[in-house]
Coordinates of C-alpha atoms and ligand atoms in Angstrom, one line a residue:
X1 CA 25.6 -22.0 -14.0
X2 CA 25.9 -25.3 -16.0
X3 CA 24.0 -28.3 -14.5
X4 CA 22.6 -25.8 -11.1
X5 CA 19.7 -28.2 -9.3
X6 CA 18.1 -26.3 -6.7
X7 CA 18.3 -26.9 -3.2
X8 CA 14.4 -27.4 -3.2
X9 CA 14.9 -30.0 -5.7
X10 CA 17.1 -32.2 -3.7
X11 CA 14.2 -34.4 -2.4
X12 CA 14.3 -35.8 -6.8
X13 CA 17.6 -36.3 -7.3
X14 CA 18.2 -38.7 -4.4
X15 CA 21.6 -40.7 -4.9
X16 CA 22.5 -38.9 -7.7
X17 CA 25.0 -36.4 -8.2
X18 CA 24.3 -33.0 -8.6
X19 CA 26.0 -29.9 -8.5
X20 CA 24.2 -27.3 -6.4
X21 CA 25.7 -23.2 -5.1
X22 CA 24.7 -20.6 -2.5
X23 CA 26.4 -19.9 0.5
X24 CA 27.9 -21.8 3.8
X25 CA 25.4 -21.1 6.8
X26 CA 27.2 -22.3 9.2
X27 CA 29.7 -25.1 9.5
X28 CA 30.3 -27.6 12.2
X29 CA 33.5 -29.6 12.4
X30 CA 33.3 -33.3 13.6
X31 CA 36.6 -35.3 14.3
X32 CA 37.7 -35.9 10.4
X33 CA 34.2 -35.0 9.1
X34 CA 32.9 -31.6 8.5
X35 CA 29.3 -31.0 8.2
X36 CA 28.2 -27.2 7.1
X37 CA 25.1 -26.1 5.9
X38 CA 24.4 -24.8 2.9
X39 CA 21.7 -21.9 1.8
X40 CA 20.5 -21.1 -1.5
X41 CA 17.2 -18.9 -2.3
X42 CA 15.3 -21.9 -2.0
X43 CA 16.2 -23.5 1.5
X44 CA 19.0 -25.1 3.2
X45 CA 20.4 -28.0 3.2
X46 CA 23.2 -29.7 5.5
X47 CA 26.1 -31.5 3.3
X48 CA 28.5 -33.7 4.7
X49 CA 32.2 -34.4 4.0
X50 CA 33.8 -37.2 4.7
X51 CA 37.8 -38.2 5.1
X52 CA 37.9 -40.5 2.0
X53 CA 37.4 -37.3 -0.1
X54 CA 41.1 -35.5 0.5
X55 CA 41.0 -32.6 -1.5
X56 CA 37.4 -31.7 -0.4
X57 CA 37.8 -32.0 3.5
X58 CA 41.0 -29.8 3.2
X59 CA 38.7 -27.3 1.1
X60 CA 35.7 -27.5 4.3
X61 CA 38.2 -27.0 6.8
X62 CA 39.0 -23.4 5.2
X63 CA 35.1 -22.6 4.7
X64 CA 33.7 -20.0 7.2
X65 CA 30.1 -18.7 6.7
X66 CA 28.8 -16.8 4.3
X67 CA 31.2 -18.0 1.9
X68 CA 29.9 -18.2 -1.8
X69 CA 30.4 -22.0 -2.9
X70 CA 29.4 -24.6 -5.4
X71 CA 29.8 -27.4 -4.4
X72 CA 29.1 -31.7 -6.3
X73 CA 28.3 -34.4 -4.1
X74 CA 26.0 -36.8 -3.9
X75 CA 22.4 -36.9 -2.4
X76 CA 21.9 -39.3 0.5
X77 CA 19.5 -40.4 1.9
X78 CA 19.2 -39.4 5.2
X79 CA 20.1 -42.4 8.3
X80 CA 15.8 -43.0 9.9
X81 CA 16.4 -41.2 13.1
X82 CA 18.6 -38.2 11.8
X83 CA 15.0 -37.4 9.7
X84 CA 13.9 -34.5 10.9
X85 CA 10.2 -34.5 9.7
X86 CA 8.5 -31.2 8.2
X87 CA 11.8 -29.7 6.9
X88 CA 12.6 -29.3 3.5
X89 CA 16.1 -31.8 3.4
X90 CA 15.4 -33.0 6.4
X91 CA 15.4 -36.7 5.1
X92 CA 18.0 -35.9 2.8
X93 CA 22.2 -34.7 2.9
X94 CA 24.5 -33.9 0.6
X95 CA 27.8 -36.0 0.8
X96 CA 30.5 -33.8 -0.4
X97 CA 32.5 -34.9 -3.4
X98 CA 33.6 -31.7 -3.8
X99 CA 33.9 -28.0 -3.2
X100 CA 34.7 -24.6 -5.4
X101 CA 35.4 -21.4 -3.2
X102 CA 33.1 -18.8 -5.9
X103 CA 33.6 -16.0 -3.4
X104 CA 35.1 -15.4 0.8
X105 CA 33.1 -13.4 2.3
X106 CA 34.5 -11.4 5.6
X107 CA 32.7 -12.1 9.6
X108 CA 29.5 -10.5 9.1
X109 CA 28.1 -7.6 11.9
X110 CA 25.2 -10.1 12.9
X111 CA 24.1 -13.8 12.6
X112 CA 22.5 -14.4 8.7
X113 CA 21.4 -17.3 10.2
X114 CA 19.3 -15.9 13.1
X115 CA 16.8 -13.5 13.5
X116 CA 18.0 -9.9 13.1
X117 CA 14.8 -8.4 15.0
X118 CA 16.9 -7.2 18.0
X119 CA 19.9 -6.6 16.1
X120 CA 20.5 -2.7 16.3
X121 CA 18.3 -1.2 13.5
X122 CA 20.7 1.0 12.0
X123 CA 23.0 -1.7 11.2
X124 CA 20.5 -4.3 9.7
X125 CA 20.3 -0.8 7.8
X126 CA 23.9 -0.3 6.4
X127 CA 24.4 -3.6 6.3
X128 CA 20.8 -3.9 4.5
X129 CA 22.3 -6.9 1.8
X130 CA 23.5 -8.8 4.3
X131 CA 19.9 -8.6 6.1
X132 CA 17.8 -9.0 3.7
X133 CA 20.4 -12.5 3.3
X134 CA 18.4 -14.1 6.5
X135 CA 15.0 -16.6 6.5
X136 CA 12.2 -13.7 8.2
X137 CA 13.5 -11.2 5.4
X138 CA 13.5 -13.4 2.3
X139 CA 9.9 -14.2 3.3
X140 CA 8.8 -10.9 3.7
X141 CA 10.2 -9.6 0.6
X142 CA 8.9 -13.0 -0.8
X143 CA 5.3 -12.5 0.7
X144 CA 5.3 -9.6 -0.5
X145 CA 5.6 -9.9 -4.1
X146 CA 3.8 -12.7 -3.4
X147 CA 0.5 -10.2 -2.3
X148 CA 1.6 -7.9 -4.9
X149 CA 1.1 -10.4 -8.1
X150 CA -2.0 -11.4 -6.4
X151 CA -3.5 -7.8 -6.9
X152 CA -2.0 -7.3 -10.6
X153 CA -3.8 -10.8 -11.4
X154 CA -7.1 -10.0 -9.4
X155 CA -7.2 -6.2 -11.3
X156 CA -6.7 -8.0 -14.3
X157 CA -8.8 -10.2 -14.5
X158 CA -11.6 -7.7 -13.5
X159 CA -10.4 -5.9 -16.6
X160 CA -8.5 -2.8 -15.0
X161 CA -5.4 -2.4 -16.5
X162 CA -1.9 -0.7 -15.2
X163 CA -1.3 2.6 -16.2
X164 CA 2.5 4.2 -15.0
X165 CA 1.6 7.8 -14.5
X166 CA 4.8 10.3 -13.8
X167 CA 7.1 10.5 -11.1
X168 CA 8.4 14.6 -11.8
X169 CA 5.3 16.3 -11.2
X170 CA 3.6 19.4 -10.8
X171 CA 2.2 18.1 -7.5
X172 CA -1.3 16.8 -6.2
X173 CA -3.2 17.9 -2.8
X174 CA -2.9 14.9 0.1
X175 CA -1.6 17.2 2.8
X176 CA 1.9 16.4 3.5
X177 CA 5.1 18.5 2.6
X178 CA 5.9 17.3 -1.9
X179 CA 9.6 16.8 -2.1
X180 CA 10.7 19.4 -5.0
X181 CA 13.3 18.2 -8.4
X182 CA 15.5 21.6 -9.3
X183 CA 14.9 21.6 -13.3
X184 CA 18.2 22.4 -14.9
X185 CA 16.7 23.1 -18.1
X186 CA 15.0 25.7 -16.6
X187 CA 16.2 27.4 -13.8
X188 CA 14.1 28.4 -10.8
X189 CA 11.4 26.0 -11.8
X190 CA 10.7 22.5 -10.0
X191 CA 9.1 19.4 -10.7
X192 CA 7.5 18.2 -7.2
X193 CA 7.4 14.1 -6.5
X194 CA 3.6 13.1 -6.8
X195 CA 1.5 12.6 -3.0
X196 CA 0.3 10.0 -4.8
X197 CA -1.2 9.7 -9.4
X198 CA -4.7 11.4 -7.8
X199 CA -4.7 13.3 -10.9
X200 CA -3.9 11.5 -12.6
X201 CA -5.8 8.7 -12.0
X202 CA -9.2 10.8 -12.6
X203 CA -7.7 12.1 -16.0
X204 CA -7.7 8.3 -17.7
X205 CA -11.0 8.6 -16.3
X206 CA -11.3 11.7 -18.6
X207 CA -9.3 9.9 -20.2
X208 CA -12.0 7.3 -20.8
X209 CA -9.9 3.7 -19.8
X210 CA -12.8 3.5 -17.3
X211 CA -10.0 1.2 -14.9
X212 CA -7.3 2.0 -13.8
X213 CA -4.8 0.4 -10.9
X214 CA -1.3 1.4 -10.4
X215 CA 0.8 0.0 -8.2
X216 CA 2.0 3.5 -8.0
X217 CA 5.1 4.7 -5.8
X218 CA 4.3 8.1 -3.7
X219 CA 6.1 10.4 -1.6
X220 CA 5.5 12.9 1.4
X221 CA 7.7 15.1 3.3
X222 CA 6.7 14.7 6.1
X223 CA 8.3 15.2 10.0
X224 CA 9.2 11.8 11.2
X225 CA 6.2 10.7 12.7
X226 CA 6.2 6.8 14.1
X227 CA 5.8 4.3 11.6
X228 CA 5.9 6.2 8.4
X229 CA 8.8 6.1 4.9
X230 CA 9.4 9.4 2.9
X231 CA 8.2 6.3 -0.1
X232 CA 5.5 4.8 0.2
X233 CA 3.2 2.0 -2.1
X234 CA 0.2 1.9 -2.8
X235 CA -2.6 -0.2 -4.9
X236 CA -4.1 2.8 -6.3
X237 CA -7.3 2.4 -8.5
X238 CA -10.2 3.9 -9.9
X239 CA -13.2 3.3 -11.9
X240 CA -16.1 5.6 -14.1
X241 CA -19.9 4.7 -13.4
X242 CA -19.3 3.6 -10.0
X243 CA -21.4 4.3 -7.1
X244 CA -19.1 4.0 -3.3
X245 CA -21.5 0.9 -3.5
X246 CA -19.4 -0.5 -6.6
X247 CA -15.9 0.4 -5.4
X248 CA -17.2 -0.9 -1.3
X249 CA -18.0 -4.3 -2.9
X250 CA -15.3 -4.7 -5.8
X251 CA -11.7 -4.1 -2.8
X252 CA -13.8 -6.6 0.2
X253 CA -14.3 -9.2 -2.7
X254 CA -10.4 -9.0 -3.7
X255 CA -9.5 -9.1 0.4
X256 CA -10.9 -11.8 0.9
X257 CA -10.1 -13.9 -2.0
X258 CA -6.2 -12.5 -1.0
X259 CA -6.7 -13.7 2.2
X260 CA -8.0 -16.8 0.7
X261 CA -5.6 -17.5 -2.1
X262 CA -2.4 -16.3 -0.1
X263 CA -3.0 -16.5 3.9
X264 CA -5.6 -19.5 4.2
X265 CA -4.3 -19.9 7.8
X266 CA -6.0 -16.4 8.8
X267 CA -9.6 -15.8 10.0
X268 CA -11.2 -12.7 8.8
X269 CA -14.0 -11.9 12.2
X270 CA -16.8 -10.7 10.3
X271 CA -17.9 -10.8 6.6
X272 CA -19.5 -8.3 5.4
X273 CA -17.2 -6.0 6.7
X274 CA -18.4 -3.8 9.2
X275 CA -19.6 -1.0 8.3
X276 CA -19.9 2.4 10.8
X277 CA -20.2 6.6 9.7
X278 CA -17.2 8.3 10.8
X279 CA -19.2 10.0 13.6
X280 CA -20.5 6.7 15.3
X281 CA -16.4 5.7 15.2
X282 CA -15.6 8.4 17.1
X283 CA -18.1 8.4 19.3
X284 CA -18.5 5.2 20.3
X285 CA -14.3 4.4 19.7
X286 CA -13.0 8.0 20.2
X287 CA -10.8 7.2 16.7
X288 CA -11.2 7.0 13.2
X289 CA -9.5 3.6 12.8
X290 CA -10.6 0.8 15.4
X291 CA -9.2 -2.0 16.2
X292 CA -12.1 -4.4 16.6
X293 CA -10.2 -7.9 17.0
X294 CA -11.8 -10.0 19.7
X295 CA -8.1 -11.2 20.8
X296 CA -5.7 -9.2 20.5
X297 CA -2.9 -11.8 20.5
X298 CA -4.1 -14.3 18.1
X299 CA -1.7 -13.3 15.5
X300 CA -4.0 -14.6 13.0
X301 CA -6.6 -13.1 13.2
X302 CA -8.4 -10.2 10.4
X303 CA -10.6 -8.0 11.8
X304 CA -11.2 -5.3 8.8
X305 CA -13.9 -2.2 8.4
X306 CA -15.7 0.0 7.2
X307 CA -15.6 4.0 8.2
X308 CA -17.6 6.2 5.5
X309 CA -18.9 9.5 5.2
X310 CA -16.0 11.5 6.6
X311 CA -16.4 15.2 6.5
X312 CA -15.2 17.5 3.4
X313 CA -13.0 19.8 5.7
X314 CA -11.7 20.7 8.8
X315 CA -8.8 23.0 10.0
X316 CA -5.6 22.6 10.8
X317 CA -3.8 23.6 14.0
X318 CA -2.9 26.8 12.7
X319 CA -6.6 27.1 11.7
X320 CA -5.6 26.8 8.2
X321 CA -8.9 25.4 6.2
X322 CA -8.1 22.0 4.1
X323 CA -9.7 19.6 3.0
X324 CA -10.0 16.2 5.1
X325 CA -8.6 13.7 2.2
X326 CA -8.7 15.9 -0.9
X327 CA -10.4 18.3 -2.8
X328 CA -11.2 16.0 -5.0
X329 CA -14.0 14.3 -3.4
X330 CA -17.3 14.0 -4.2
X331 CA -20.4 15.5 -1.5
X332 CA -23.1 13.6 0.0
X333 CA -26.1 14.3 -1.7
X334 CA -28.4 15.0 1.6
X335 CA -25.1 17.6 2.3
X336 CA -25.2 19.4 -1.1
X337 CA -27.7 22.7 0.2
X338 CA -24.7 23.8 3.1
X339 CA -22.0 22.9 0.0
X340 CA -23.7 25.8 -1.9
X341 CA -24.6 27.9 0.6
X342 CA -21.1 27.6 2.2
X343 CA -23.0 27.0 5.9
X344 CA -21.8 24.8 8.6
X345 CA -18.8 23.8 6.6
X346 CA -17.6 21.9 9.1
X347 CA -20.8 19.3 9.4
X348 CA -20.6 18.7 5.8
X349 CA -20.0 15.4 4.6
X350 CA -17.7 13.8 1.1
X351 CA -18.5 10.5 0.2
X352 CA -15.5 9.4 1.3
X353 CA -14.6 6.1 2.6
X354 CA -11.2 4.3 4.5
X355 CA -10.8 0.5 4.8
X356 CA -9.6 0.2 8.0
X357 CA -8.0 -3.8 9.5
X358 CA -6.5 -3.7 13.1
X359 CA -6.7 -1.1 14.1
X360 CA -4.8 0.6 11.1
X361 CA -6.4 2.6 8.2
X362 CA -5.6 0.7 4.8
X363 CA -7.1 3.1 2.1
X364 CA -8.5 5.9 1.9
X365 CA -10.9 6.7 -1.2
X366 CA -13.6 7.8 -2.4
X367 CA -16.4 9.0 -5.3
X368 CA -15.0 12.3 -7.1
X369 CA -16.6 15.3 -8.8
X370 CA -16.7 14.7 -12.1
X371 CA -18.0 18.1 -12.5
X372 CA -16.1 21.8 -13.3
X373 CA -18.6 24.2 -11.4
X374 CA -18.7 22.0 -7.9
X375 CA -14.9 21.5 -7.8
X376 CA -14.3 25.1 -8.2
X377 CA -17.1 25.8 -5.3
X378 CA -15.1 23.5 -3.3
X379 CA -11.4 25.5 -4.2
X380 CA -13.6 28.9 -3.3
X381 CA -15.0 27.3 0.3
X382 CA -10.8 26.4 0.5
X383 CA -9.9 30.1 -0.5
X384 CA -8.3 29.3 -2.8
X385 CA -8.2 32.2 -4.9
X386 CA -9.5 32.2 -8.6
X387 CA -5.6 32.7 -9.6
X388 CA -4.5 30.5 -7.9
X389 CA -6.8 27.5 -9.0
X390 CA -6.2 28.8 -12.8
X391 CA -1.9 27.6 -11.6
X392 CA -2.8 24.4 -9.7
X393 CA -5.6 22.7 -11.1
X394 CA -7.3 24.5 -14.7
X395 CA -5.9 21.5 -16.3
X396 CA -8.5 19.1 -14.0
X397 CA -10.7 22.1 -14.4
X398 CA -10.8 22.3 -17.5
X399 CA -10.1 18.7 -18.4
X400 CA -14.1 18.0 -16.5
X401 CA -15.7 20.6 -20.0
X402 CA -14.8 17.2 -21.9
X403 CA -17.4 15.4 -21.1
X404 CA -15.8 13.8 -17.7
X405 CA -18.1 10.9 -16.3
X406 CA -18.6 9.6 -12.6
X407 CA -15.6 8.1 -11.4
X408 CA -14.3 6.9 -7.7
X409 CA -12.2 4.7 -5.8
X410 CA -9.5 3.6 -3.4
X411 CA -5.4 2.8 -2.6
X412 CA -4.6 0.3 -0.5
X413 CA -1.3 1.1 1.5
X414 CA 0.3 -2.1 0.2
X415 CA 2.7 -2.3 3.0
X416 CA 0.3 -2.0 5.6
X417 CA -0.9 -4.9 4.7
X418 CA 2.0 -6.9 4.0
X419 CA 3.5 -5.8 8.1
X420 CA -0.2 -6.9 9.3
X421 CA 0.0 -10.3 6.8
X422 CA 3.7 -10.9 7.6
X423 CA 3.2 -10.0 12.1
X424 CA 6.0 -7.2 11.6
X425 CA 5.7 -4.8 14.3
X426 CA 6.1 -1.9 11.1
X427 CA 6.5 -1.6 7.5
X428 CA 10.2 -1.0 7.1
X429 CA 10.5 -4.9 7.7
X430 CA 8.4 -5.8 5.0
X431 CA 10.7 -3.2 2.6
X432 CA 13.7 -4.3 1.2
X433 CA 15.4 -1.2 1.4
X434 CA 13.4 1.3 3.9
X435 CA 15.2 4.8 5.0
X436 CA 14.8 5.8 8.7
X437 CA 12.7 7.3 10.4
X438 CA 14.3 10.8 9.0
X439 CA 14.5 9.5 6.1
X440 CA 17.8 8.5 5.6
X441 CA 19.1 5.9 3.3
X442 CA 22.3 4.4 5.6
X443 CA 23.0 1.5 3.2
X444 CA 24.0 4.3 0.8
X445 CA 24.1 7.4 2.4
X446 CA 21.2 9.9 0.8
X447 CA 20.0 12.6 1.3
X448 CA 23.9 13.8 0.3
X449 CA 25.5 16.5 -1.0
X450 CA 25.9 17.5 -4.3
X451 CA 29.2 19.0 -6.4
X452 CA 29.4 23.1 -6.6
X453 CA 29.1 21.9 -10.5
X454 CA 25.8 19.8 -10.5
X455 CA 25.1 22.5 -8.5
X456 CA 26.1 25.0 -11.0
X457 CA 24.1 23.6 -14.0
X458 CA 20.9 23.2 -11.5
X459 CA 21.0 27.7 -10.7
X460 CA 21.6 26.3 -7.3
X461 CA 22.8 28.7 -4.8
X462 CA 23.3 27.0 -0.8
X463 CA 22.1 29.8 1.9
X464 CA 24.5 29.3 4.5
Ligands
LIG1 N1 -4.8 9.5 -4.1 C1 -5.5 9.5 -2.2 C2 -4.8 8.9 -1.1 O1 -3.3 8.2 -1.2 C3 -6.3 7.8 -2.5 C4 -7.2 8.0 -3.4 O2 -8.3 8.5 -2.6 O3 -7.7 7.2 -4.4 O4 -4.7 8.3 0.4

C-alpha cells in the first residue's frame, strides 16, 4: 500500500497527515465523536473522528470490530492528562480525516482484544486464524521466531550448517509408532515420516560435514498423552570428534546466551548447570526430570540440570526389550565388558544425557556408536535378527564400515523451550496451528477420508 506507515512509527510522524492500515480493535461512540482503536502487526493506536470530518464520521459509525480499514489522519500529541506512560502510542492519537473499508467482518466467536486462554479450546482451534490475532498469541509466535532465529545464528556462528533431511523415509526408532504414507507407484509399500532425523544426522557425520543442525519437524504417532503433539519441532544437532563433555558445554553455553540475549529478565538458578546421574536423580527425586526451582511461583526462575548416564536397555510394559533412548547410543567404557558378555543387561549404561528445565525434559542426546560391530552387538542384545538388522539398518551398518568418525549430538525441543520461556501452560499455546490431544486439526478437519479414486490409485482397500 502506497505510503502506508506502521503504527509503531506514528511517534516519528507527529503533526503529519499519514495513512495506516489494519483492523478495528474496539469502537466507542461518544456523542458526536467516534473513537476506535486500530491494530496492525506492530501495535495499536487510538483514532478520533471529529464531527467536522463529515464523511469520515459517517463511515466510522458503521465500522465494527475486526473490519479491515485504510485510514488517513493527522498524528496528534495527546493532551497531557490523557497520556498513557509506557504504552506504544500512549502519547499520540490519530485524528481521522478519511476511512476506506477494505473488508468487513462477521462478529467473531470470541473477543479478539482479550486473552483467549479461558475460551473453549475447540473453538479457538477451529478459528485459529482469529485466535492468533490476539495479543498473547501474537507475542508467543513472534517470540518463538526470535528464539529460533537466535538458535540458527548461534549454530552458524559456531560453524554448524543447516541440512534438510527427508520427511519421507524408512523410519527411525525413537520408541513410538510411525506415521505411514502409502506409495502410489509401488502398491503395498510405504514411506514413514521421521520420528527424528537421527539416522540422517549420523549419516551427515559419515559424510564429513562434522557440524550439522536442523530446525527439524518430528512426527510420532502416540496415543493421546497430555501435552503431546503428533508433530513437534527440535533443534536437532550433531558433531563429529566430540566427547560428552563437549556437547554438554556447547549446549549449556547456548542456553545461557539465549536467556541473556532474548529473556534478560529471567534468572538461571545455577550456573554451571547442576549435574547428576540418572540413578541419583531417580533415588533423590523419584524422577529423571527433577524440578530444581527454589520458588515454583517465580515466573522468571529457570532451573536447568543435566541428567547423565542413562541405562541403555529397559523392558517395556509388555515385557519386550528396548533401548531406553535409541539403539545408536554408545556404551559407557566401564560397562563395556558386561555389554560384550551380554550380562546384567539393565545395569549397562549409555553415554546418554538429558537436559531438564523446571521439571520438563528439554532434550535427549548421546555419544553414538560409530563402529559396525558394536552397533551389531546392540541389535543382537535387542534380539533383532540378522535379517531384520539388514532390512532396517543395513545402510547404517554399511556406512560405519567406510570411515565413520566418532560423533554425538542433542535435540532440544523447541515447543517446550518456548512454552516455558513464555510461561504458558502447554505447547499448544506456542504452536501456530496445533492439533488437539487426539491429533485432530479442527480448522481444516484433518485427518479426513480420501476419495475412492485416490484409494484405488494407492492400491488401498479399507477394512470394514
Ligand atoms: N533423536 C533423539 C531424539 O529425538 C535426539 C538425539 O539423540 O540427538 O530424542
